[in-house]
Amino acid sequence: MTKDDLRIIFMGTPEFAVETLKALVENEYNVVAVVTQPDKPVGRHGSVLQPSAVKQYALEHALPVLQPEKMKDPEFVETLRSYCANLQVVVAFRMLPEIIWAMPEYGTFNVHAALLPQYRGAAPINWAVINGETQTGVTTFFLEHDIDTGRIIMKKPFAIPDDADVEYVYDGLMRLGAEICLETLQAIVDADGHPMTVSQNDSSLFTPFPSEARLPVAFNSSLKSAPKIFKETCEINWTKTAKQVYDFVRGLSPYPGAWTTLVAPDGRETVLKIFKTSKTGQACQSEKGSLRLDGKQLQIAASDQWLQLEELQLAGKKRMPVRDFLNGMKDIETYRIK
């Protein structure tokens, strides 16, 4: 079998998926169609439709684009079937029904931005940083009934520096995802469509920190999930330790952004987004969420130490360094954090 024998349908929506689609096109894989989300209404009145990043790339390269509202729609299913694809590749897309993922002869594999079985779910990059992980990675696996539980084909690890935010990890995993997709496709070609896989339940086969992409990775701790992130998820809990808050902030920076509520002396409340902090190492006995000025630095009390604010954004304002914020908030120590 050669790569010319593969007829691939690619499924994805955001910028993260474009890097992998680009790798397939540039390496001359036969992508017969692209499936992505319907155009999204944007603008003040939602009157403008914005195509996904994947759709924009696909159209630029003359690839057929399908945008189903419902994946089980009979017309879409038959259209998909008409492309006679024998493999589907999924990156950052929605859940697929069995009638879709089981359609191709060689199945459907997903590029997931975590080292499965850890961080199954919609936001694995954010949660890995929020939880203070020092390593994450990417995994390719064949889709099965339950989300992110299918048999693993390959894994590639990625180090998370202590000062890295989500944007850094996102960019790194985006590139690594394209790499592992190409390696997975080569493994499928070499194995005539049936590469070696490992069950996510077969813990006896897992070895830590692999030097080869096809070896699975073990975690000694219990499994951690990566559920979808909502606005409520992003509120900072100042009863956590300074390290936990520090990781929480960088795990949501630059998007969607961790936030807290700033209360003025007269009781007015304003949402304050925090994009960057630094650890002071200074013990704190003050009430959680208390504010103090240390020279020209603004600090907030966590449960154990003071945490220094570096970049933030008041509701209705632009993101700014703390020094610019303080220039317009001369009496900041009279405020409090709710």
mmCIF file with all atom_site columns, C-alpha atoms in Angstrom, residues 3 6-11 24 29-34 83-89 109 185:
data_model
loop_
_atom_site.group_PDB
_atom_site.id
_atom_site.type_symbol
_atom_site.label_atom_id
_atom_site.label_alt_id
_atom_site.label_comp_id
_atom_site.label_asym_id
_atom_site.label_entity_id
_atom_site.label_seq_id
_atom_site.pdbx_PDB_ins_code
_atom_site.Cartn_x
_atom_site.Cartn_y
_atom_site.Cartn_z
_atom_site.occupancy
_atom_site.B_iso_or_equiv
_atom_site.pdbx_formal_charge
_atom_site.auth_seq_id
_atom_site.auth_comp_id
_atom_site.auth_asym_id
_atom_site.auth_atom_id
_atom_site.pdbx_PDB_model_num
ATOM 1  C CA . LYS A 1 3   ? -0.116  6.895  0.358  1.00 0.00 ? 3   LYS A CA 1
ATOM 2  C CA . LEU A 1 6   ? -5.558  6.728  0.687  1.00 0.00 ? 6   LEU A CA 1
ATOM 3  C CA . ARG A 1 7   ? -8.617  8.859  0.042  1.00 0.00 ? 7   ARG A CA 1
ATOM 4  C CA . ILE A 1 8   ? -8.844  11.148 3.068  1.00 0.00 ? 8   ILE A CA 1
ATOM 5  C CA . ILE A 1 9   ? -11.660 13.279 4.440  1.00 0.00 ? 9   ILE A CA 1
ATOM 6  C CA . PHE A 1 10  ? -10.402 15.887 6.891  1.00 0.00 ? 10  PHE A CA 1
ATOM 7  C CA . MET A 1 11  ? -12.595 17.242 9.698  1.00 0.00 ? 11  MET A CA 1
ATOM 8  C CA . LEU A 1 24  ? -1.525  16.862 4.452  1.00 0.00 ? 24  LEU A CA 1
ATOM 9  C CA . TYR A 1 29  ? -1.976  13.350 0.518  1.00 0.00 ? 29  TYR A CA 1
ATOM 10 C CA . ASN A 1 30  ? -5.236  12.953 -1.347 1.00 0.00 ? 30  ASN A CA 1
ATOM 11 C CA . VAL A 1 31  ? -7.687  15.022 0.692  1.00 0.00 ? 31  VAL A CA 1
ATOM 12 C CA . VAL A 1 32  ? -10.946 14.481 -1.192 1.00 0.00 ? 32  VAL A CA 1
ATOM 13 C CA . ALA A 1 33  ? -13.110 16.720 1.030  1.00 0.00 ? 33  ALA A CA 1
ATOM 14 C CA . VAL A 1 34  ? -13.055 18.867 4.170  1.00 0.00 ? 34  VAL A CA 1
ATOM 15 C CA . TYR A 1 83  ? -16.495 10.743 -1.780 1.00 0.00 ? 83  TYR A CA 1
ATOM 16 C CA . CYS A 1 84  ? -15.537 7.083  -1.220 1.00 0.00 ? 84  CYS A CA 1
ATOM 17 C CA . ALA A 1 85  ? -12.954 7.983  1.417  1.00 0.00 ? 85  ALA A CA 1
ATOM 18 C CA . ASN A 1 86  ? -11.188 5.069  3.079  1.00 0.00 ? 86  ASN A CA 1
ATOM 19 C CA . LEU A 1 87  ? -9.824  7.133  5.996  1.00 0.00 ? 87  LEU A CA 1
ATOM 20 C CA . GLN A 1 88  ? -10.959 10.159 7.997  1.00 0.00 ? 88  GLN A CA 1
ATOM 21 C CA . VAL A 1 89  ? -8.722  12.491 10.008 1.00 0.00 ? 89  VAL A CA 1
ATOM 22 C CA . PHE A 1 109 ? -8.475  8.777  13.748 1.00 0.00 ? 109 PHE A CA 1
ATOM 23 C CA . LEU A 1 185 ? -0.559  8.211  8.200  1.00 0.00 ? 185 LEU A CA 1
#
